[in-house]
Structure formats: C-alpha cells, structure tokens
Short mmCIF file of C-alpha atoms and ligand atoms in Angstrom, two decimals:
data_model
loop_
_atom_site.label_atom_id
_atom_site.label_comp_id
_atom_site.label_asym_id
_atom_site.label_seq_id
_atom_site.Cartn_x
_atom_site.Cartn_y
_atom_site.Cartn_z
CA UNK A 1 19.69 41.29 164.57
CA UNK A 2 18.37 43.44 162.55
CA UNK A 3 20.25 45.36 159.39
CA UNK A 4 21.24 48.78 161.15
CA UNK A 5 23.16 46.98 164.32
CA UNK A 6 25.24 45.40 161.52
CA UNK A 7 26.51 48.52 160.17
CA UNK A 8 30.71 48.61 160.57
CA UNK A 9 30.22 51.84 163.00
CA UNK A 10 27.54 50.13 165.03
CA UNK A 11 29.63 47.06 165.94
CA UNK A 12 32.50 49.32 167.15
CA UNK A 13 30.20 51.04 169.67
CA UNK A 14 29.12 47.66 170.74
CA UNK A 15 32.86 46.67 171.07
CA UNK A 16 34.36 50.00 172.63
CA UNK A 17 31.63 50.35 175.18
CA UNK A 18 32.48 46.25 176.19
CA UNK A 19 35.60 47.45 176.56
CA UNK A 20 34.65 50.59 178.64
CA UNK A 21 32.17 48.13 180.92
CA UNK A 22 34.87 46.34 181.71
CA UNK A 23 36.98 48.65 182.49
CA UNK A 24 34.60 49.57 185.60
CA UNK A 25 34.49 53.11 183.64
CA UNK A 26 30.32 52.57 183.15
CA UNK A 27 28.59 50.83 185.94
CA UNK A 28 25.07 50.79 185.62
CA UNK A 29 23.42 53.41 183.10
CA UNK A 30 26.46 55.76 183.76
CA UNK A 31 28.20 57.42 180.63
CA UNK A 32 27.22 57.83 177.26
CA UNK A 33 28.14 58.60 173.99
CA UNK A 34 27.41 60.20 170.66
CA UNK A 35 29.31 59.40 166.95
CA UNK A 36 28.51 61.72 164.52
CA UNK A 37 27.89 60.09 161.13
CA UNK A 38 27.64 60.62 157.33
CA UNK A 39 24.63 59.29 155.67
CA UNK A 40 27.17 57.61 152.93
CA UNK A 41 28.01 54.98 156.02
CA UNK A 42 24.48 54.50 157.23
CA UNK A 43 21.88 54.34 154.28
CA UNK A 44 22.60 50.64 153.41
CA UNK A 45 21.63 49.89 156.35
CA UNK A 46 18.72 51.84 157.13
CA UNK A 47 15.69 53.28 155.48
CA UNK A 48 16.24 57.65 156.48
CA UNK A 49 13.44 58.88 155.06
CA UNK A 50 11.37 57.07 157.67
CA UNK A 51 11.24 58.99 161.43
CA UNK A 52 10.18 56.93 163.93
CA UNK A 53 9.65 60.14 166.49
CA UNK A 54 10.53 63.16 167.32
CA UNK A 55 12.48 64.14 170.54
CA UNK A 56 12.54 67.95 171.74
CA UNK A 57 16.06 69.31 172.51
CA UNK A 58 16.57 71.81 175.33
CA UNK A 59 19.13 73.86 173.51
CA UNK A 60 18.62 74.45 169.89
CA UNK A 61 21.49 73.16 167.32
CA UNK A 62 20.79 74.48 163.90
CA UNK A 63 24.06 74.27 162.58
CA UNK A 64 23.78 70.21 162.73
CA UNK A 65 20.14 70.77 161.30
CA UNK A 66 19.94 67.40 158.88
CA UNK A 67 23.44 65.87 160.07
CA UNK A 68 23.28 62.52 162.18
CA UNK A 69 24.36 61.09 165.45
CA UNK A 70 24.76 57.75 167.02
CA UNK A 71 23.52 58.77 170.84
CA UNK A 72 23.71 56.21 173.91
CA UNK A 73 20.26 56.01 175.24
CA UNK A 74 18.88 57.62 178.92
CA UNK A 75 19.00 54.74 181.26
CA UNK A 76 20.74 52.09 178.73
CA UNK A 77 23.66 50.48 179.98
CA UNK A 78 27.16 50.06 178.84
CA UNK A 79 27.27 45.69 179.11
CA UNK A 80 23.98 45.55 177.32
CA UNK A 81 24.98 47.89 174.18
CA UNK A 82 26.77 44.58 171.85
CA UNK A 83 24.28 42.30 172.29
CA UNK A 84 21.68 44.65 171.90
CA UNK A 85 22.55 47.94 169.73
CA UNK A 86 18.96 48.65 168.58
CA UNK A 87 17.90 49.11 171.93
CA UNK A 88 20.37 50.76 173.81
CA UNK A 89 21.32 53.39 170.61
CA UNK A 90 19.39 55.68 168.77
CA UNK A 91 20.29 57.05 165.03
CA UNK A 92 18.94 60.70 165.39
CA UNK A 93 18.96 63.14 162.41
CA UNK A 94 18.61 67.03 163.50
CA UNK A 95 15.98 68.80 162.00
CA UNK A 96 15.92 72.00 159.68
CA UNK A 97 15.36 74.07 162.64
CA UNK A 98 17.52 72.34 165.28
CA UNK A 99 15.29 72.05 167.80
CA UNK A 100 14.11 68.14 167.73
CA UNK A 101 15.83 65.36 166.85
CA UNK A 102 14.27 62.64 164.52
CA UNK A 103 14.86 59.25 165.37
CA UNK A 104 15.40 57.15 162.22
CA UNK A 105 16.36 54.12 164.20
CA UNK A 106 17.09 51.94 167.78
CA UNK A 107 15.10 53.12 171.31
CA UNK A 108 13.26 49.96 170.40
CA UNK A 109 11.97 49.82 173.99
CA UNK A 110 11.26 53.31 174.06
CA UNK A 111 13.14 56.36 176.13
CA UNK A 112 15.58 58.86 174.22
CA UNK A 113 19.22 59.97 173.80
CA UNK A 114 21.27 60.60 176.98
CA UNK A 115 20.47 63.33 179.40
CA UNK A 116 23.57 64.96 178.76
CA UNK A 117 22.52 65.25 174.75
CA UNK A 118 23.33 69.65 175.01
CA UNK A 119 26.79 68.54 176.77
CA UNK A 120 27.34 66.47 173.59
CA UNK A 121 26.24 68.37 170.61
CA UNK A 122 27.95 71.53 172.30
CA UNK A 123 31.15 69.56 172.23
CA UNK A 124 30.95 68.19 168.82
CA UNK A 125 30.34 71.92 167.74
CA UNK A 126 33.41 73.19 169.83
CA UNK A 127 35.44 70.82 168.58
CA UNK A 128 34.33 70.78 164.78
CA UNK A 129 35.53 74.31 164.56
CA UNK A 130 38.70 73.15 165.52
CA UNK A 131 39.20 69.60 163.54
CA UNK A 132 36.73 69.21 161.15
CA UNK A 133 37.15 65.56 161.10
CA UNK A 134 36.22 64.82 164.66
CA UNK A 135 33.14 62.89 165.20
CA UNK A 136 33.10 61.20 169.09
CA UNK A 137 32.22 62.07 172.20
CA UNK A 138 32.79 60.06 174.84
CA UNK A 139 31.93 60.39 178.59
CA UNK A 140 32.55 57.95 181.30
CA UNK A 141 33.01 57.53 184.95
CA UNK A 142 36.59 56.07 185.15
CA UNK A 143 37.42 55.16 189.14
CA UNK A 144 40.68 56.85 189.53
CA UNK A 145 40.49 60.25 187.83
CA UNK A 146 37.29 60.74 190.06
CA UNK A 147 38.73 59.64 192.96
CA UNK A 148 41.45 62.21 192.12
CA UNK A 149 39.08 65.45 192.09
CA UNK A 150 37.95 64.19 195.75
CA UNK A 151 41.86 64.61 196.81
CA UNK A 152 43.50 66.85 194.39
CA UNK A 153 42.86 70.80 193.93
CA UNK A 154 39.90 71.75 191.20
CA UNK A 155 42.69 73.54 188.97
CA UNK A 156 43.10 72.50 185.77
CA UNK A 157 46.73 73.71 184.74
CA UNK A 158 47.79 71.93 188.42
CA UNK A 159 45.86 68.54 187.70
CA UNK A 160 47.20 68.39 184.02
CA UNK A 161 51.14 68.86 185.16
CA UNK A 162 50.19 65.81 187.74
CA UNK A 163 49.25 63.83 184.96
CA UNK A 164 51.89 64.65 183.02
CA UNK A 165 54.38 63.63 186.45
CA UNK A 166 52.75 60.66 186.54
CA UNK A 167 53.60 58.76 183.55
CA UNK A 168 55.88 59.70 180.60
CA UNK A 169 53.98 59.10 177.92
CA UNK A 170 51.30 61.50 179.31
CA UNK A 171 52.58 64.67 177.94
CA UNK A 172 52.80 62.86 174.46
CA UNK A 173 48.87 62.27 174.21
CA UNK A 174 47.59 65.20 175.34
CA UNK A 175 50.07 67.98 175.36
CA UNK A 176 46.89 69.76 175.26
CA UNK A 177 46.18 69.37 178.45
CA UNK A 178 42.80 68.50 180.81
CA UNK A 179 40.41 71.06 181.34
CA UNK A 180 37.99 70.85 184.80
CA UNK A 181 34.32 72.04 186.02
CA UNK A 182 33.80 72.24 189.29
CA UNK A 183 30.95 69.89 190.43
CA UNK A 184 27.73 71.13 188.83
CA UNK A 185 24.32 69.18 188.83
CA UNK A 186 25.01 66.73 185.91
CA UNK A 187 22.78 66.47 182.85
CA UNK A 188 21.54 70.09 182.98
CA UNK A 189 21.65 72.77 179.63
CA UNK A 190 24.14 74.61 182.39
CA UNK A 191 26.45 71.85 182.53
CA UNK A 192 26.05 71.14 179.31
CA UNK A 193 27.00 74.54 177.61
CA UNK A 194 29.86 75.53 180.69
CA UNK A 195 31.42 72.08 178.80
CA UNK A 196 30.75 73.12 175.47
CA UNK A 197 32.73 76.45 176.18
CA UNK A 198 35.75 73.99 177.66
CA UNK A 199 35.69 72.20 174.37
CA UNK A 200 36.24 75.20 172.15
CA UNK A 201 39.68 74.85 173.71
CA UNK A 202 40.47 71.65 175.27
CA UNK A 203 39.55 67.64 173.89
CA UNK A 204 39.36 66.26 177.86
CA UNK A 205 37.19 67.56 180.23
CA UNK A 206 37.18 66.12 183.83
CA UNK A 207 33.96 66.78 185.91
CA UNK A 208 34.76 67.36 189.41
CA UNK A 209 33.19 64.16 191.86
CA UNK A 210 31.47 62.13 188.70
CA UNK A 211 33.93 61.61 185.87
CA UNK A 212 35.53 62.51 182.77
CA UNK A 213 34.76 63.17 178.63
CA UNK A 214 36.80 63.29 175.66
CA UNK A 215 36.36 63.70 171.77
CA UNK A 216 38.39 62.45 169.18
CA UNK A 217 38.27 61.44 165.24
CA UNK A 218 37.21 58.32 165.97
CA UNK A 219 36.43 56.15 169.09
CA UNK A 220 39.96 54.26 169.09
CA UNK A 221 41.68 57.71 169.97
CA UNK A 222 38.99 59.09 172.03
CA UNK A 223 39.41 55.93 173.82
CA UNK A 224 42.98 56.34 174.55
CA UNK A 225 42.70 59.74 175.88
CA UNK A 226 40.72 58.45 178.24
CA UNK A 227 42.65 55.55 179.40
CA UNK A 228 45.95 57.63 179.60
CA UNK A 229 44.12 60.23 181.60
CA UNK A 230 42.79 57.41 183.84
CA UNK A 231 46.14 55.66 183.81
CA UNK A 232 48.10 58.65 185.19
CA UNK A 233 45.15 59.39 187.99
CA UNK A 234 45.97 55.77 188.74
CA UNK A 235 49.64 55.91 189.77
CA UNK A 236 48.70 59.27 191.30
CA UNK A 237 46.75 57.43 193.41
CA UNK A 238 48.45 54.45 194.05
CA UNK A 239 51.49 56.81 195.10
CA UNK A 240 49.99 60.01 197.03
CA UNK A 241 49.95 58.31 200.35
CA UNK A 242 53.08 56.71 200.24
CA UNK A 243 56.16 57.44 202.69
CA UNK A 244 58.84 56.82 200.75
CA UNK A 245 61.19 59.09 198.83
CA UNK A 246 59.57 60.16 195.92
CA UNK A 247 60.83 60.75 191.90
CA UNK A 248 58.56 62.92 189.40
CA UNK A 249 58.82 63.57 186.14
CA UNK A 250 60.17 67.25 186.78
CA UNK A 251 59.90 69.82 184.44
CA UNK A 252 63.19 69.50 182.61
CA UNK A 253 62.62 65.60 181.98
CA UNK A 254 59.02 67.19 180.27
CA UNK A 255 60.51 69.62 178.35
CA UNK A 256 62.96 66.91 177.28
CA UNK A 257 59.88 65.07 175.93
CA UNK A 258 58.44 67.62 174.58
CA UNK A 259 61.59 68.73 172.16
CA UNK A 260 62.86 65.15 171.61
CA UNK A 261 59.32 64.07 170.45
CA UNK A 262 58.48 67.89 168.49
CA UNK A 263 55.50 68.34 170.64
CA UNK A 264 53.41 71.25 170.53
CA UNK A 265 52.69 71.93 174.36
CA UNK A 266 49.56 74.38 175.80
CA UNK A 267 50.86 77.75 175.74
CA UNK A 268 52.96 78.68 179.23
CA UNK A 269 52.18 75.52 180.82
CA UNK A 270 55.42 74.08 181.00
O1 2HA B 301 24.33 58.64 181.58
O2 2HA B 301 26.73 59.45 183.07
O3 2HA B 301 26.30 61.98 183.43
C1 2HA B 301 24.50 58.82 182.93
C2 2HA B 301 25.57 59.79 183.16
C3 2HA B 301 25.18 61.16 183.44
ZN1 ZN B 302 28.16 60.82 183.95
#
C-alpha cells in the first residue's frame, strides 16, 4: 500500500465504512463520506504541493479555499474502501477561489468525490459555525429509518419524539433532535443546499425514501448517531404492526431523562 492509505485517519475510514458495509447501511456504491483534515495529520504521508487534477464544484466554497477533505469517491463502494483506500478516497484541497477542488491524492482509477460533494461541504460549513471542532460527515442508507419515512408522517418534531419512544437512551444522544427533507432528487446543488440549511440547526438529517446523514467531531460519534437513530427506527418497526397492548416512553418518563441526566432538550419539543 502505498504511504497515504497508512495515515492513522485513513485506516479509520477503512475500518468505520467495514463496519457501515456490514451493517447493510451501504450496499453497492450507496453513501459516502467526507473528513475534514489538517495538513499537520496528512503531510507525512503525502507530498501537497503536488495536484494530481482539478475537479469543478457546482457550488462555490471559498471559505474552505486551501483546507482539506477526505471525500468517498462517485461509484466506490463501501466493502472495497480497507483494502483499497487509494482508490475508493480522494484527498482534495479547495482552491483560493473555491470553485475546484485539487486532488493531492487516491481516485487512482479515475472518477471524483461523491455526487453529493455541495450536500457535504454545505454541512461541514453549517455545522463549523456551530462546533468548530467538527470534521465528519457521514451519509448512509440504513434499512430501518428508511423504511420508516415509507410508513411514518414526513414531520420532523413527530419522527424525533418516536425515536425518542422507542428506546431510552435515544433522547440522551440526540436531544437535538432529527431534522427531515421530503424526497428530493438526490445528489443535486438543490438537495444539497435545502440540507446545508438543516445543518445550520440540526447534526441528523433523514432523507425521506433513501436514507439518513449525520456529522460529528469525529467518525466514532458520527457513527453512533447513526446507529441510535437506526436502532430506534428498528423497534419502531419491529413494533408498529403489532396487536398487543402497547408501553411508550411517555413524556413524563422523557422529561425524567432529561432532568436526571441534565440534558439540554430542542426548545418546546418536549
Ligand atoms: O453515493 O448515496 O446519495 C450514492 C448515494 C447518493
Ligand atoms: Zn444516498
């Protein structure tokens, strides 16, 4: 392998997106995700002042102009990204205008970063405002929190207090809540910057009928957003169709939560 798919942050895409495979979260080419990095963790490993190509954005981004991202590649999939990093990832550095992205390493056999590249940077933005340290987004097409949006109202402040029914430890992880699009073609600028405007607000957006996307400091906690999202869609699933008497996690037991673990909840949610 060569130097740059040895480098710490490298290996851990290799081993989330494993993970994420096997989940059934990314069949095929489906999902994608971008890491935004310092040079400081990079330039051992690669030489930045060389740019393989350049790759025209549809949206302009000039306040990441010379920053760097670790992007999934169009068309790569999820079980190939360990074994093969170079190929299936792309080290991109914006340039001084925005507009293009230089690729410093990985496309080996060609293509570019993910279609849904303006969803991505427009999140990172969003969310940088909000937590400077955050650096991941993450999308992914996990089975039961789609199947939910085929079932369940497209409401956001209804589909997070499901969640939060579902599963006490919900309301813990993202107190926050889940934001929701309606469905909208997928990797379009439209898509892409409706998102962006979700993620000034919200760290887990659900796509009505093709999947979910969260951010996070790192890809461990992105990561378990996105399982205890999926998780909760689960047992709303398992349980929706079921006879039987039912018990919920009302809104008393929630607000019982919420003081015994001095959690900040969205604001007239609850
Ligand atoms: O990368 O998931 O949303 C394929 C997709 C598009
Ligand atoms: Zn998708």
């Amino acid at each position: 392998m060569d130097k740059m798919s040895k480098c710490p942050i490298v290996k851990e895409i290799g081993e989330i997106t494993s993970n994420m495979y096997r989940l059934g979260w990314n069949e095929r080419n489906g999902g994608n995700i971008s890491v935004l990095v310092d040079e400081k963790e990079i330039k051992r490993y690669v030489n930045t002042r060389k740019i393989i190509r350049d790759l025209p954005l549809a949206v302009a981004f000039p306040e990441f102009a010379g920053r760097y991202f670790i992007v999934t590649g169009t068309g790569k999939y999820f079980k190939n990204i360990a074994n093969n990093p170079a190929e299936n990832l792309g080290l991109i550095r914006i340039s001084d205008d925005g507009s293009r992205a230089h690729l410093i390493w990985g496309y080996t056999a060609g293509g570019s970063f993910t279609s849904e590249i303006i969803m991505h940077l427009g999140a990172h933005k969003q969310r940088l405002n909000v937590d400077p340290d955050q650096r991941v987004v993450m999308h992914a097409h996990p089975v039961n929190i789609l199947s939910m949006t085929h079932v369940f109202p497209w409401d956001e402040k209804k589909l997070t207090k499901e969640l939060w029914s579902t599963c006490t430890e919900c309301i813990v992880i993202f107190p926050d809540g889940v934001a929701l699009l309606p469905w909208m073609v997928s990797s379009s600028p439209e898509i892409g910057l409706a998102s962006a405007e979700k993620f000034k607000d919200f760290r887990i957006l659900v796509w009505a009928l093709h999947g979910c996307t969260v951010t996070g400091k790192s890809l461990d906690e992105a990561f378990g957003l996105l399982e205890t999202v999926e998780k909760g869609a689960e047992i709303y699933m398992k349980i929706q169709n079921s006879n039987n008497e039912r018990h919920s996690i009302e809104d008393g037991m929630l607000k019982a939560v919420v003081d015994d673990f001095n959690i900040s909840v969205r604001e007239g949610w609850l």
